Amino acid sequence: AQTVTQSQPEMSVQEAETVTLSCTYDTSENNYYLFWYKQPPSRQMILVIRQEAYKQQNATENRFSVNFQKAAKSFSLKISDSQLGDTAMYFCAFILTTDSWGKLQFGAGTQVVVTP
Amino acid sequence: GAVVSQHPSRVICKSGTSVKIECRSLDFQATTMFWYRQFPKQSLMLMATSNEGSKATYEQGVEKDKFLINHASLTLSTLTVTSAHPEDSSFYICSAWDRVNTQYFGPGTRLTVL
């Protein structure tokens, strides 16, 4: 079975600063996707970034980037130039490509608070 | 972009009644949808996989007679919480994958059982 671990329950960062969220996962499979989702106070789940395991290049989306270390089974998210609107719960998630785009396995989440 | 909607967004009901929650994919067809439950400050817990034209697949520990799922069309899945009790109060979220393997989540339904 696959597991996803987020060891930071809460992170605080000042506006314009950078924060890094950690995520580790455990799987014996080789083909999978990893995601970071954001859940603001509205509770709408929003896809932040995704990474295909077969790609060595780290994914980036504007101010969001990941550090994907496949051998270490680590998938951290860096938020640069933090903005007040980045305040949200962030979930790391994993899916096997053999699951026919089925079940996402979520981590416990990290609450990010951006302060002025 | 693709959108998934849920209705209602909030519902309050009396203990013992049944509540139906609808999940719709608005501009794409979804043969499979997923239902999650989320308690405050916790992660999403997958309850079941809704399959168009066939029976839903429930996760271990989820009572299928309690949480009835119907996926009657390629754009609609419904979750019915039968004989609801206060412990069923939670935030319920549905999701669906589009054809380019992006998962979209509905805005969620807050259920309060009195």
CSV table of C-alpha atoms in Angstrom, one decimal:
chain,number,residue,atom,x,y,z
A,1,ALA,CA,0.0,0.0,0.0
A,2,GLN,CA,1.1,3.5,-0.7
A,3,THR,CA,1.4,6.1,2.0
A,4,VAL,CA,2.0,9.9,1.9
A,5,THR,CA,3.5,11.7,4.9
A,6,GLN,CA,3.5,15.4,5.5
A,7,SER,CA,5.3,16.1,8.8
A,8,GLN,CA,4.6,19.8,9.1
A,9,PRO,CA,1.2,20.5,10.5
A,10,GLU,CA,1.6,24.3,10.2
A,11,MET,CA,4.0,26.7,8.6
A,12,SER,CA,4.0,30.5,8.9
A,13,VAL,CA,5.7,32.8,6.4
A,14,GLN,CA,5.8,36.5,5.9
A,15,GLU,CA,4.6,38.1,2.7
A,16,ALA,CA,7.2,38.0,-0.1
A,17,GLU,CA,9.2,35.3,1.6
A,18,THR,CA,9.7,31.7,0.6
A,19,VAL,CA,8.4,28.6,2.3
A,20,THR,CA,9.0,25.0,1.6
A,21,LEU,CA,6.6,22.2,2.5
A,22,SER,CA,7.9,18.7,2.8
A,23,CYS,CA,6.2,15.5,1.6
A,24,THR,CA,7.5,11.9,1.5
A,25,TYR,CA,5.8,8.9,0.1
A,26,ASP,CA,6.3,5.2,0.2
A,27,THR,CA,5.7,2.9,-2.8
A,28,SER,CA,7.3,-0.1,-4.4
A,29,GLU,CA,5.9,0.9,-7.8
A,30,ASN,CA,7.8,2.9,-10.4
A,31,ASN,CA,5.0,4.6,-12.4
A,32,TYR,CA,3.0,7.2,-10.6
A,33,TYR,CA,2.1,10.9,-10.4
A,34,LEU,CA,2.5,13.3,-7.5
A,35,PHE,CA,0.4,16.4,-6.8
A,36,TRP,CA,0.1,19.3,-4.5
A,37,TYR,CA,-3.4,20.6,-3.9
A,38,LYS,CA,-4.4,23.8,-2.1
A,39,GLN,CA,-7.5,24.1,0.0
A,40,PRO,CA,-8.2,27.7,1.0
A,41,PRO,CA,-10.8,28.7,3.6
A,42,SER,CA,-13.5,28.2,1.0
A,43,ARG,CA,-12.6,24.5,1.1
A,44,GLN,CA,-12.5,24.3,-2.7
A,45,MET,CA,-9.6,21.9,-3.7
A,46,ILE,CA,-7.3,23.5,-6.2
A,47,LEU,CA,-4.5,21.8,-8.1
A,48,VAL,CA,-1.3,23.6,-7.6
A,49,ILE,CA,1.2,21.5,-9.4
A,50,ARG,CA,1.7,17.9,-10.6
A,51,GLN,CA,4.8,15.8,-11.3
A,52,GLU,CA,5.1,12.7,-13.4
A,53,ALA,CA,7.5,10.2,-11.8
A,54,TYR,CA,9.2,9.4,-15.1
A,55,LYS,CA,10.2,13.0,-15.6
A,56,GLN,CA,13.5,14.1,-14.0
A,57,GLN,CA,12.8,17.8,-14.5
A,58,ASN,CA,11.1,19.4,-11.5
A,59,ALA,CA,7.7,20.9,-12.3
A,60,THR,CA,7.1,24.6,-11.9
A,61,GLU,CA,4.0,26.8,-12.0
A,62,ASN,CA,4.7,30.5,-11.6
A,63,ARG,CA,5.7,31.0,-8.0
A,64,PHE,CA,5.3,27.3,-7.1
A,65,SER,CA,8.0,24.7,-7.8
A,66,VAL,CA,8.8,21.2,-6.6
A,67,ASN,CA,11.9,19.4,-5.6
A,68,PHE,CA,11.3,15.8,-6.7
A,69,GLN,CA,13.8,13.3,-5.4
A,70,LYS,CA,12.6,9.9,-6.7
A,71,ALA,CA,15.3,7.8,-5.0
A,72,ALA,CA,14.6,9.5,-1.7
A,73,LYS,CA,10.8,9.4,-2.3
A,74,SER,CA,10.6,13.0,-1.5
A,75,PHE,CA,8.4,15.7,-3.1
A,76,SER,CA,8.7,19.1,-1.5
A,77,LEU,CA,6.8,22.2,-2.6
A,78,LYS,CA,8.4,25.7,-2.6
A,79,ILE,CA,6.2,28.8,-2.6
A,80,SER,CA,8.2,31.8,-3.6
A,81,ASP,CA,7.2,35.4,-3.1
A,82,SER,CA,4.4,34.4,-0.7
A,83,GLN,CA,1.2,36.2,-1.0
A,84,LEU,CA,-1.7,36.6,1.5
A,85,GLY,CA,-3.9,34.6,-0.9
A,86,ASP,CA,-1.5,31.6,-0.5
A,87,THR,CA,-2.9,31.1,3.0
A,88,ALA,CA,-4.5,27.6,2.8
A,89,MET,CA,-4.1,24.0,3.7
A,90,TYR,CA,-1.8,22.2,1.3
A,91,PHE,CA,-2.1,18.5,0.6
A,92,CYS,CA,0.4,16.3,-1.1
A,93,ALA,CA,-1.1,13.4,-3.1
A,94,PHE,CA,0.0,10.4,-4.9
A,95,ILE,CA,-1.6,8.1,-7.6
A,96,LEU,CA,-0.3,5.1,-9.4
A,97,THR,CA,-0.7,5.3,-13.2
A,98,THR,CA,-1.9,1.7,-13.1
A,99,ASP,CA,-4.9,2.8,-11.0
A,100,SER,CA,-6.6,4.0,-14.2
A,101,TRP,CA,-6.8,7.5,-12.7
A,102,GLY,CA,-8.6,6.3,-9.7
A,103,LYS,CA,-7.7,6.8,-6.1
A,104,LEU,CA,-5.6,9.6,-4.9
A,105,GLN,CA,-3.8,9.0,-1.7
A,106,PHE,CA,-3.5,12.2,0.4
A,107,GLY,CA,-1.1,13.3,3.1
A,108,ALA,CA,-2.4,14.8,6.3
A,109,GLY,CA,-1.9,18.4,5.1
A,110,THR,CA,0.1,21.4,6.0
A,111,GLN,CA,-1.6,24.6,7.0
A,112,VAL,CA,0.3,27.6,5.5
A,113,VAL,CA,-0.3,31.0,7.1
A,114,VAL,CA,1.0,34.0,5.2
A,115,THR,CA,1.4,37.1,7.4
A,116,PRO,CA,1.7,40.7,6.4
B,1,GLY,CA,-11.7,24.7,-17.9
B,2,ALA,CA,-13.5,21.7,-16.6
B,3,VAL,CA,-15.8,22.2,-13.6
B,4,VAL,CA,-17.4,19.9,-11.1
B,5,SER,CA,-20.5,21.2,-9.3
B,6,GLN,CA,-22.2,20.0,-6.1
B,7,HIS,CA,-25.6,20.6,-4.8
B,8,PRO,CA,-26.5,21.6,-2.2
B,9,SER,CA,-23.6,23.5,-0.8
B,10,ARG,CA,-25.0,23.3,2.7
B,11,VAL,CA,-27.7,21.2,4.2
B,12,ILE,CA,-29.1,20.9,7.7
B,13,CYS,CA,-31.4,17.9,8.5
B,14,LYS,CA,-33.0,16.2,11.4
B,15,SER,CA,-31.6,12.9,12.8
B,16,GLY,CA,-33.2,9.9,11.0
B,17,THR,CA,-33.9,11.7,7.7
B,18,SER,CA,-32.1,11.0,4.4
B,19,VAL,CA,-30.1,13.6,2.5
B,20,LYS,CA,-29.1,13.5,-1.2
B,21,ILE,CA,-26.1,15.3,-2.5
B,22,GLU,CA,-25.5,15.7,-6.3
B,23,CYS,CA,-22.2,15.9,-8.1
B,24,ARG,CA,-22.1,17.0,-11.7
B,25,SER,CA,-19.3,17.3,-14.2
B,26,LEU,CA,-20.4,20.4,-16.2
B,27,ASP,CA,-18.4,20.2,-19.4
B,28,PHE,CA,-16.9,16.8,-19.6
B,29,GLN,CA,-18.1,13.2,-19.2
B,30,ALA,CA,-16.9,11.2,-16.2
B,31,THR,CA,-17.4,7.4,-16.2
B,32,THR,CA,-15.9,7.5,-12.7
B,33,MET,CA,-16.4,9.9,-9.8
B,34,PHE,CA,-15.2,9.8,-6.3
B,35,TRP,CA,-16.7,10.7,-3.0
B,36,TYR,CA,-14.6,12.0,-0.1
B,37,ARG,CA,-15.4,13.0,3.4
B,38,GLN,CA,-13.4,15.6,5.3
B,39,PHE,CA,-13.6,16.4,9.0
B,40,PRO,CA,-12.3,19.8,10.3
B,41,LYS,CA,-8.6,20.3,10.0
B,42,GLN,CA,-8.1,16.8,8.6
B,43,SER,CA,-7.3,15.3,5.2
B,44,LEU,CA,-9.8,14.0,2.6
B,45,MET,CA,-10.8,10.4,3.2
B,46,LEU,CA,-12.0,8.5,0.2
B,47,MET,CA,-15.4,6.9,0.8
B,48,ALA,CA,-16.3,5.3,-2.5
B,49,THR,CA,-15.8,5.2,-6.2
B,50,SER,CA,-18.9,5.9,-8.3
B,51,ASN,CA,-19.0,4.0,-11.6
B,52,GLU,CA,-21.4,4.9,-14.3
B,53,GLY,CA,-23.8,2.1,-15.0
B,54,SER,CA,-22.6,-0.2,-12.3
B,55,LYS,CA,-22.3,-0.5,-8.6
B,56,ALA,CA,-20.1,1.8,-6.5
B,57,THR,CA,-17.0,0.5,-4.9
B,58,TYR,CA,-16.7,1.3,-1.2
B,59,GLU,CA,-13.6,1.7,0.9
B,60,GLN,CA,-13.1,-0.4,3.9
B,61,GLY,CA,-15.1,0.7,6.8
B,62,VAL,CA,-17.6,2.7,4.8
B,63,GLU,CA,-21.2,1.3,5.1
B,64,LYS,CA,-22.7,0.9,1.7
B,65,ASP,CA,-26.2,0.8,3.0
B,66,LYS,CA,-25.6,4.0,4.9
B,67,PHE,CA,-24.1,5.9,2.0
B,68,LEU,CA,-26.0,5.1,-1.2
B,69,ILE,CA,-24.3,6.0,-4.4
B,70,ASN,CA,-25.9,6.2,-7.8
B,71,HIS,CA,-24.1,7.1,-11.1
B,72,ALA,CA,-27.0,7.2,-13.5
B,73,SER,CA,-25.3,9.2,-16.3
B,74,LEU,CA,-21.9,10.3,-17.5
B,75,THR,CA,-22.3,13.6,-15.8
B,76,LEU,CA,-24.1,12.9,-12.6
B,77,SER,CA,-23.4,11.0,-9.4
B,78,THR,CA,-25.5,11.2,-6.3
B,79,LEU,CA,-24.6,10.3,-2.7
B,80,THR,CA,-27.5,9.7,-0.3
B,81,VAL,CA,-26.9,9.6,3.4
B,82,THR,CA,-29.6,7.4,4.7
B,83,SER,CA,-31.0,7.7,8.3
B,84,ALA,CA,-28.5,10.4,9.0
B,85,HIS,CA,-27.2,10.8,12.6
B,86,PRO,CA,-25.1,13.6,14.1
B,87,GLU,CA,-21.9,11.6,13.6
B,88,ASP,CA,-22.6,11.8,9.8
B,89,SER,CA,-22.1,15.6,10.0
B,90,SER,CA,-19.1,16.4,7.8
B,91,PHE,CA,-17.9,18.0,4.7
B,92,TYR,CA,-18.5,15.8,1.6
B,93,ILE,CA,-16.5,16.4,-1.6
B,94,CYS,CA,-16.8,14.7,-5.0
B,95,SER,CA,-14.3,14.7,-7.8
B,96,ALA,CA,-13.8,13.5,-11.3
B,97,TRP,CA,-11.0,13.0,-13.8
B,98,ASP,CA,-11.2,14.5,-17.2
B,99,ARG,CA,-9.8,13.0,-20.4
B,100,VAL,CA,-6.4,14.6,-20.0
B,101,ASN,CA,-5.9,13.1,-16.5
B,102,THR,CA,-6.6,16.1,-14.4
B,103,GLN,CA,-8.8,15.6,-11.4
B,104,TYR,CA,-11.3,18.3,-10.6
B,105,PHE,CA,-13.0,18.6,-7.2
B,106,GLY,CA,-16.5,19.9,-6.5
B,107,PRO,CA,-16.9,22.8,-4.0
B,108,GLY,CA,-18.1,20.4,-1.3
B,109,THR,CA,-21.3,20.0,0.7
B,110,ARG,CA,-21.4,20.8,4.4
B,111,LEU,CA,-23.9,18.4,6.1
B,112,THR,CA,-25.1,19.1,9.6
B,113,VAL,CA,-27.4,16.6,11.3
B,114,LEU,CA,-29.3,17.8,14.3
